[in-house]
Tab-separated table of C-alpha atoms and ligand atoms in Angstrom:
chain	number	residue	atom	x	y	z
A	15	MET	CA	-98.696	93.280	28.512
A	16	THR	CA	-99.430	96.672	30.083
A	17	ALA	CA	-100.575	99.770	28.199
A	18	ASP	CA	-97.104	101.243	28.883
A	19	SER	CA	-95.186	98.383	27.341
A	20	LEU	CA	-97.592	98.296	24.400
A	21	LEU	CA	-96.856	101.929	23.657
A	22	ARG	CA	-93.091	101.464	23.889
A	23	VAL	CA	-92.993	98.763	21.199
A	24	SER	CA	-94.066	100.969	18.296
A	25	GLU	CA	-96.463	103.731	17.413
A	26	LEU	CA	-100.204	103.186	17.620
A	27	ASN	CA	-102.328	104.973	15.027
A	28	LEU	CA	-105.919	104.037	15.786
A	29	ILE	CA	-109.281	104.786	14.207
A	30	LEU	CA	-112.511	104.327	16.185
A	31	LEU	CA	-115.401	103.431	13.870
A	32	GLY	CA	-119.035	102.832	14.710
A	33	PRO	CA	-122.532	104.278	14.577
A	34	PRO	CA	-123.515	107.327	16.602
A	35	GLY	CA	-123.818	106.329	20.252
A	36	SER	CA	-121.820	103.118	19.883
A	37	GLY	CA	-119.405	104.244	22.605
A	38	LYS	CA	-116.526	105.715	20.577
A	39	GLY	CA	-116.182	108.692	22.925
A	40	THR	CA	-116.551	106.506	26.032
A	41	GLN	CA	-113.807	104.120	24.882
A	42	GLY	CA	-111.734	106.935	23.374
A	43	GLU	CA	-111.444	108.558	26.807
A	44	ARG	CA	-110.201	105.274	28.276
A	45	LEU	CA	-107.724	104.615	25.473
A	46	GLN	CA	-106.391	108.129	25.835
A	47	GLN	CA	-105.738	107.516	29.538
A	48	ASP	CA	-104.254	104.043	28.953
A	49	PHE	CA	-101.880	105.007	26.176
A	50	ARG	CA	-101.426	108.740	26.777
A	51	LEU	CA	-101.848	109.428	23.079
A	52	PRO	CA	-103.455	112.518	21.572
A	53	TYR	CA	-107.151	111.917	20.997
A	54	TYR	CA	-108.802	113.730	18.102
A	55	ALA	CA	-112.600	113.566	18.122
A	56	THR	CA	-113.955	115.519	15.172
A	57	GLY	CA	-117.373	115.962	16.821
A	58	ASP	CA	-115.716	117.576	19.898
A	59	ILE	CA	-113.476	119.735	17.695
A	60	LEU	CA	-116.475	120.954	15.687
A	61	ARG	CA	-118.652	121.586	18.771
A	62	ALA	CA	-115.823	123.641	20.326
A	63	ALA	CA	-115.558	125.643	17.079
A	64	VAL	CA	-119.315	126.338	17.183
A	65	ARG	CA	-119.064	127.423	20.848
A	66	ASP	CA	-116.095	129.689	20.108
A	67	GLY	CA	-117.790	131.210	17.059
A	68	THR	CA	-114.857	130.450	14.714
A	69	PRO	CA	-115.283	130.333	10.896
A	70	LEU	CA	-115.065	126.504	11.094
A	71	GLY	CA	-117.931	126.499	13.616
A	72	GLY	CA	-119.951	128.873	11.447
A	73	THR	CA	-119.674	126.476	8.499
A	74	ALA	CA	-120.267	123.311	10.537
A	75	GLN	CA	-123.233	124.267	12.707
A	76	GLU	CA	-126.088	123.900	10.211
A	77	PHE	CA	-124.839	120.477	9.056
A	78	MET	CA	-124.443	119.237	12.636
A	79	ASP	CA	-127.844	120.498	13.767
A	80	ARG	CA	-129.496	118.555	10.914
A	81	GLY	CA	-127.456	115.416	11.625
A	82	ASP	CA	-125.654	115.693	8.273
A	83	LEU	CA	-121.912	115.376	7.789
A	84	VAL	CA	-119.929	118.546	7.251
A	85	PRO	CA	-118.324	118.553	3.772
A	86	ASP	CA	-115.135	116.505	3.374
A	87	GLU	CA	-113.091	119.549	2.330
A	88	VAL	CA	-113.943	121.264	5.636
A	89	ILE	CA	-112.858	118.434	7.936
A	90	ILE	CA	-109.942	116.814	6.091
A	91	GLY	CA	-107.581	119.753	6.688
A	92	VAL	CA	-108.546	119.905	10.377
A	93	ILE	CA	-107.397	116.324	10.977
A	94	GLY	CA	-104.432	116.549	8.578
A	95	GLU	CA	-102.901	119.324	10.695
A	96	ARG	CA	-103.246	117.299	13.890
A	97	VAL	CA	-101.884	114.035	12.498
A	98	GLN	CA	-98.766	115.892	11.269
A	99	SER	CA	-98.217	117.668	14.580
A	100	PRO	CA	-95.239	116.724	16.818
A	101	GLU	CA	-97.567	115.601	19.648
A	102	ALA	CA	-98.917	112.853	17.337
A	103	ALA	CA	-95.455	111.520	16.413
A	104	ASP	CA	-95.844	108.407	18.640
A	105	GLY	CA	-99.409	107.786	17.534
A	106	PHE	CA	-102.953	109.067	17.829
A	107	ILE	CA	-106.555	108.031	18.350
A	108	LEU	CA	-109.111	109.265	15.818
A	109	ASP	CA	-112.780	109.278	16.850
A	110	GLY	CA	-115.318	110.249	14.195
A	111	PHE	CA	-112.784	110.505	11.381
A	112	PRO	CA	-112.753	109.233	8.715
A	113	ARG	CA	-116.482	109.127	8.120
A	114	THR	CA	-116.617	108.841	4.326
A	115	VAL	CA	-114.545	106.929	1.794
A	116	GLY	CA	-113.206	110.309	0.563
A	117	GLN	CA	-111.962	111.129	4.083
A	118	ALA	CA	-110.390	107.653	4.422
A	119	GLU	CA	-108.558	108.082	1.116
A	120	ALA	CA	-107.294	111.524	2.185
A	121	LEU	CA	-106.048	110.062	5.486
A	122	GLY	CA	-104.299	107.257	3.590
A	123	ILE	CA	-102.485	109.819	1.400
A	124	GLU	CA	-101.528	111.829	4.495
A	125	MET	CA	-100.116	108.734	6.214
A	126	ASP	CA	-98.180	107.665	3.096
A	127	GLY	CA	-96.676	111.167	2.942
A	128	LEU	CA	-95.521	110.790	6.556
A	129	GLU	CA	-94.253	107.238	5.848
A	130	ARG	CA	-96.549	105.939	8.545
A	131	SER	CA	-99.568	103.649	8.530
A	132	ILE	CA	-102.829	103.037	10.356
A	133	THR	CA	-102.447	100.298	13.000
A	134	ALA	CA	-106.143	99.333	13.160
A	135	ALA	CA	-109.678	100.547	12.586
A	136	LEU	CA	-111.698	99.390	15.621
A	137	LEU	CA	-115.367	98.940	14.787
A	138	ILE	CA	-117.544	99.229	17.895
A	139	ASP	CA	-120.594	97.308	16.752
A	140	VAL	CA	-124.079	98.050	18.154
A	141	ASP	CA	-127.550	97.752	16.626
A	142	ASP	CA	-129.811	100.679	15.731
A	143	GLY	CA	-132.241	100.122	18.631
A	144	GLU	CA	-129.399	100.403	21.134
A	145	VAL	CA	-128.197	103.629	19.460
A	146	VAL	CA	-131.593	105.228	20.012
A	147	ARG	CA	-131.677	104.114	23.685
A	148	ARG	CA	-128.176	105.357	24.372
A	149	LEU	CA	-128.383	108.739	22.674
A	150	GLY	CA	-131.788	109.453	24.201
A	151	GLY	CA	-130.269	109.191	27.697
A	152	ARG	CA	-126.852	110.715	27.075
A	153	ARG	CA	-125.716	113.732	29.070
A	154	THR	CA	-122.582	115.587	27.963
A	155	CYS	CA	-120.334	117.877	30.005
A	156	VAL	CA	-120.591	121.343	28.478
A	157	LYS	CA	-116.957	122.211	29.254
A	158	ASN	CA	-114.834	119.132	28.494
A	159	GLY	CA	-117.172	116.701	26.742
A	160	HIS	CA	-117.183	114.021	29.514
A	161	ILE	CA	-119.985	111.551	28.826
A	162	PHE	CA	-122.711	110.094	31.084
A	163	HIS	CA	-125.977	108.223	30.630
A	164	ILE	CA	-128.993	108.707	32.876
A	165	GLU	CA	-129.515	104.942	33.115
A	166	PHE	CA	-126.236	103.165	32.206
A	167	ASP	CA	-123.676	105.578	33.686
A	168	PRO	CA	-125.492	108.156	35.831
A	169	PRO	CA	-123.582	111.131	37.273
A	170	LYS	CA	-123.514	111.352	41.091
A	171	ASN	CA	-125.408	114.647	41.003
A	172	GLU	CA	-127.997	115.198	38.331
A	173	ASP	CA	-126.847	117.664	35.628
A	174	VAL	CA	-123.321	118.072	37.117
A	175	CYS	CA	-120.182	116.495	35.619
A	176	ASP	CA	-118.455	114.123	38.110
A	177	VAL	CA	-115.058	114.871	36.573
A	178	CYS	CA	-114.925	118.663	36.330
A	179	GLY	CA	-118.113	119.972	37.962
A	180	ALA	CA	-119.380	121.632	34.772
A	181	ARG	CA	-123.040	121.567	33.691
A	182	LEU	CA	-124.349	118.486	31.862
A	183	ILE	CA	-126.507	119.053	28.795
A	184	VAL	CA	-128.469	117.135	26.160
A	185	ARG	CA	-126.647	117.677	22.854
A	186	ASP	CA	-128.731	119.438	20.194
A	187	ASP	CA	-128.253	116.476	17.850
A	188	ASP	CA	-129.489	113.984	20.485
A	189	LYS	CA	-133.109	114.949	19.810
A	190	PRO	CA	-135.142	111.949	18.548
A	191	GLU	CA	-135.732	113.182	14.970
A	192	VAL	CA	-132.050	114.101	14.528
A	193	ILE	CA	-130.873	110.752	15.973
A	194	ARG	CA	-132.819	108.925	13.238
A	195	HIS	CA	-131.252	111.066	10.529
A	196	ARG	CA	-127.742	110.579	11.974
A	197	LEU	CA	-128.288	106.822	11.839
A	198	ASP	CA	-129.389	107.008	8.186
A	199	THR	CA	-126.317	109.119	7.416
A	200	TYR	CA	-124.129	106.515	9.136
A	201	HIS	CA	-125.568	103.644	7.068
A	202	ASP	CA	-125.303	105.611	3.844
A	203	LYS	CA	-121.933	107.378	4.171
A	204	THR	CA	-119.855	105.782	6.937
A	205	LYS	CA	-120.714	102.070	6.940
A	206	PRO	CA	-118.916	101.562	3.591
A	207	LEU	CA	-115.705	102.150	5.578
A	208	VAL	CA	-116.227	98.766	7.238
A	209	SER	CA	-115.500	96.927	3.984
A	210	TYR	CA	-112.927	99.576	2.996
A	211	TYR	CA	-110.781	98.773	6.057
A	212	GLU	CA	-111.651	95.064	5.965
A	213	GLU	CA	-110.163	94.848	2.467
A	214	GLN	CA	-106.976	96.477	3.784
A	215	GLY	CA	-106.786	93.924	6.634
A	216	LEU	CA	-107.103	96.719	9.221
A	217	LEU	CA	-110.627	96.177	10.541
A	218	LYS	CA	-111.049	94.810	14.079
A	219	ARG	CA	-114.591	94.248	15.359
A	220	VAL	CA	-115.555	94.745	18.997
A	221	ASP	CA	-118.960	93.843	20.440
A	222	GLY	CA	-120.226	97.247	21.601
A	223	MET	CA	-123.408	95.806	23.145
A	224	LEU	CA	-121.473	94.727	26.255
A	225	GLU	CA	-120.893	96.784	29.420
A	226	PRO	CA	-118.446	99.686	28.898
A	227	ASP	CA	-115.726	98.015	31.059
A	228	GLU	CA	-116.007	94.785	29.098
A	229	VAL	CA	-115.831	96.645	25.778
A	230	GLY	CA	-112.679	98.384	27.073
A	231	ASN	CA	-111.135	95.046	28.149
A	232	ARG	CA	-111.776	93.548	24.733
A	233	ILE	CA	-110.186	96.514	22.986
A	234	ARG	CA	-107.084	96.200	25.173
A	235	ALA	CA	-106.883	92.456	24.485
A	236	LEU	CA	-107.226	93.123	20.774
A	237	LEU	CA	-104.432	95.672	20.769
A	238	ALA	CA	-102.184	93.350	22.781
A	239	THR	CA	-102.777	90.556	20.241
A	240	LEU	CA	-101.992	92.929	17.381
A	241	ARG	CA	-98.726	93.838	19.027
A	242	LEU	CA	-97.753	90.196	19.566
A	243	GLU	CA	-98.505	89.422	15.916
A	244	GLU	CA	-96.333	92.360	14.893
A	245	GLU	CA	-93.406	90.990	16.909
A	246	LEU	CA	-93.589	87.457	15.422
B	324	AP5	P1	-119.829	113.050	16.769
B	324	AP5	O1	-119.729	113.850	17.985
B	324	AP5	O2	-118.610	112.308	16.292
B	324	AP5	O3	-121.085	112.075	16.921
B	324	AP5	P2	-121.291	110.521	16.607
B	324	AP5	O4	-120.337	109.783	15.752
B	324	AP5	O5	-122.673	110.511	16.118
B	324	AP5	O6	-120.951	109.839	17.898
B	324	AP5	P3	-121.495	110.199	19.271
B	324	AP5	O7	-120.588	111.193	19.922
B	324	AP5	O8	-122.945	110.559	19.188
B	324	AP5	O9	-121.458	108.780	20.006
B	324	AP5	P4	-120.253	107.886	20.542
B	324	AP5	O10	-120.061	106.704	19.648
B	324	AP5	O11	-119.037	108.716	20.848
B	324	AP5	O12	-120.936	107.342	21.867
B	324	AP5	P5	-120.723	107.762	23.400
B	324	AP5	O13	-119.434	107.212	23.901
B	324	AP5	O14	-120.986	109.211	23.586
B	324	AP5	O15	-120.286	113.966	15.528
B	324	AP5	C1	-121.318	114.917	15.652
B	324	AP5	C2	-121.546	115.614	14.312
B	324	AP5	O16	-120.331	116.290	13.893
B	324	AP5	C3	-121.868	114.706	13.127
B	324	AP5	O17	-123.245	114.393	13.074
B	324	AP5	C4	-121.403	115.572	11.936
B	324	AP5	O18	-122.335	116.594	11.652
B	324	AP5	C5	-120.156	116.236	12.481
B	324	AP5	N1	-118.935	115.453	12.191
B	324	AP5	C6	-118.115	114.854	13.105
B	324	AP5	N2	-117.104	114.235	12.483
B	324	AP5	C7	-117.270	114.424	11.149
B	324	AP5	C8	-116.558	114.013	10.000
B	324	AP5	N3	-115.444	113.259	10.074
B	324	AP5	N4	-117.022	114.373	8.782
B	324	AP5	C9	-118.133	115.126	8.670
B	324	AP5	N5	-118.870	115.558	9.719
B	324	AP5	C10	-118.442	115.213	10.952
B	324	AP5	O19	-121.909	106.887	24.065
B	324	AP5	C11	-123.271	107.226	23.867
B	324	AP5	C12	-124.052	107.030	25.181
B	324	AP5	O20	-124.092	105.639	25.510
B	324	AP5	C13	-123.437	107.737	26.394
B	324	AP5	O21	-124.471	108.248	27.198
B	324	AP5	C14	-122.647	106.630	27.132
B	324	AP5	O22	-122.606	106.870	28.531
B	324	AP5	C15	-123.469	105.393	26.785
B	324	AP5	N6	-122.642	104.200	26.587
B	324	AP5	C16	-121.421	104.129	25.976
B	324	AP5	N7	-121.000	102.847	25.930
B	324	AP5	C17	-121.974	102.092	26.521
B	324	AP5	C18	-122.140	100.688	26.749
B	324	AP5	N8	-121.187	99.804	26.388
B	324	AP5	N9	-123.289	100.270	27.367
B	324	AP5	C19	-124.250	101.166	27.742
B	324	AP5	N10	-124.141	102.508	27.556
B	324	AP5	C20	-123.021	102.964	26.936
């Protein structure tokens, strides 16, 4: 089944879960291209707000720089607006939201209100050592957030984005001491969502330790299986 035919069957409302550096953004970009669905990455939204100097950015910056989560009440409304928007009527991909049980409950209420439901929460599973290796070598496009890695996915020209030619940077929160804190925050606040979605029968695990293409293939296979089950 192709991505096109998958999309035509019914709407796809996906959540990407996983520790920092597990590859949510990398796979999110691919899913967005495959399914042509709006892709809402809360980290990207917040970084853009910081860059643009908006009130949201002003509130978020200190939390992000420390590797802490921004408060639930700040981020819930941001995603609520997008999920309700006409462009998300056929589905959406959420990367980095929800990140606490409170956010997941708010999303559930939002979906009930729209008489829609989450299709799956895809957990991209990687261990802590791999997170540190990946984030230490990540380079991010300053303009559009395209992602590279100096070892695993190097850009053709050092410090220049292959896709749009913008400058590549090391994110402020990819410094070693902040990476450690982000991982602790993940284990403390976000990992409980694994059992939360497991109990709802929505959790799908993907081995994130594999090559990016293989991770992408497994996600596609998983979504195709889900669709077949839905049709039976
Ligand atoms: P956010 O931007 O969401 O950061 P994150 O969840 O920590 O995730 P990352 O973007 O670091 O990693 P990723 O999983 O997308 O991995 P990537 O594909 O880049 O959030 C930043 C901050 O914003 C938070 O700390 C918080 O303060 C705030 N925030 C955001 N959402 C929030 C919310 N809902 N509530 C409260 N606060 C919120 O890959 C990483 C690297 O590995 C890349 O270099 C890539 O090339 C490489 N790579 C990817 N896949 C593979 C692979 N399979 N093999 C080898 N290398 C790979």
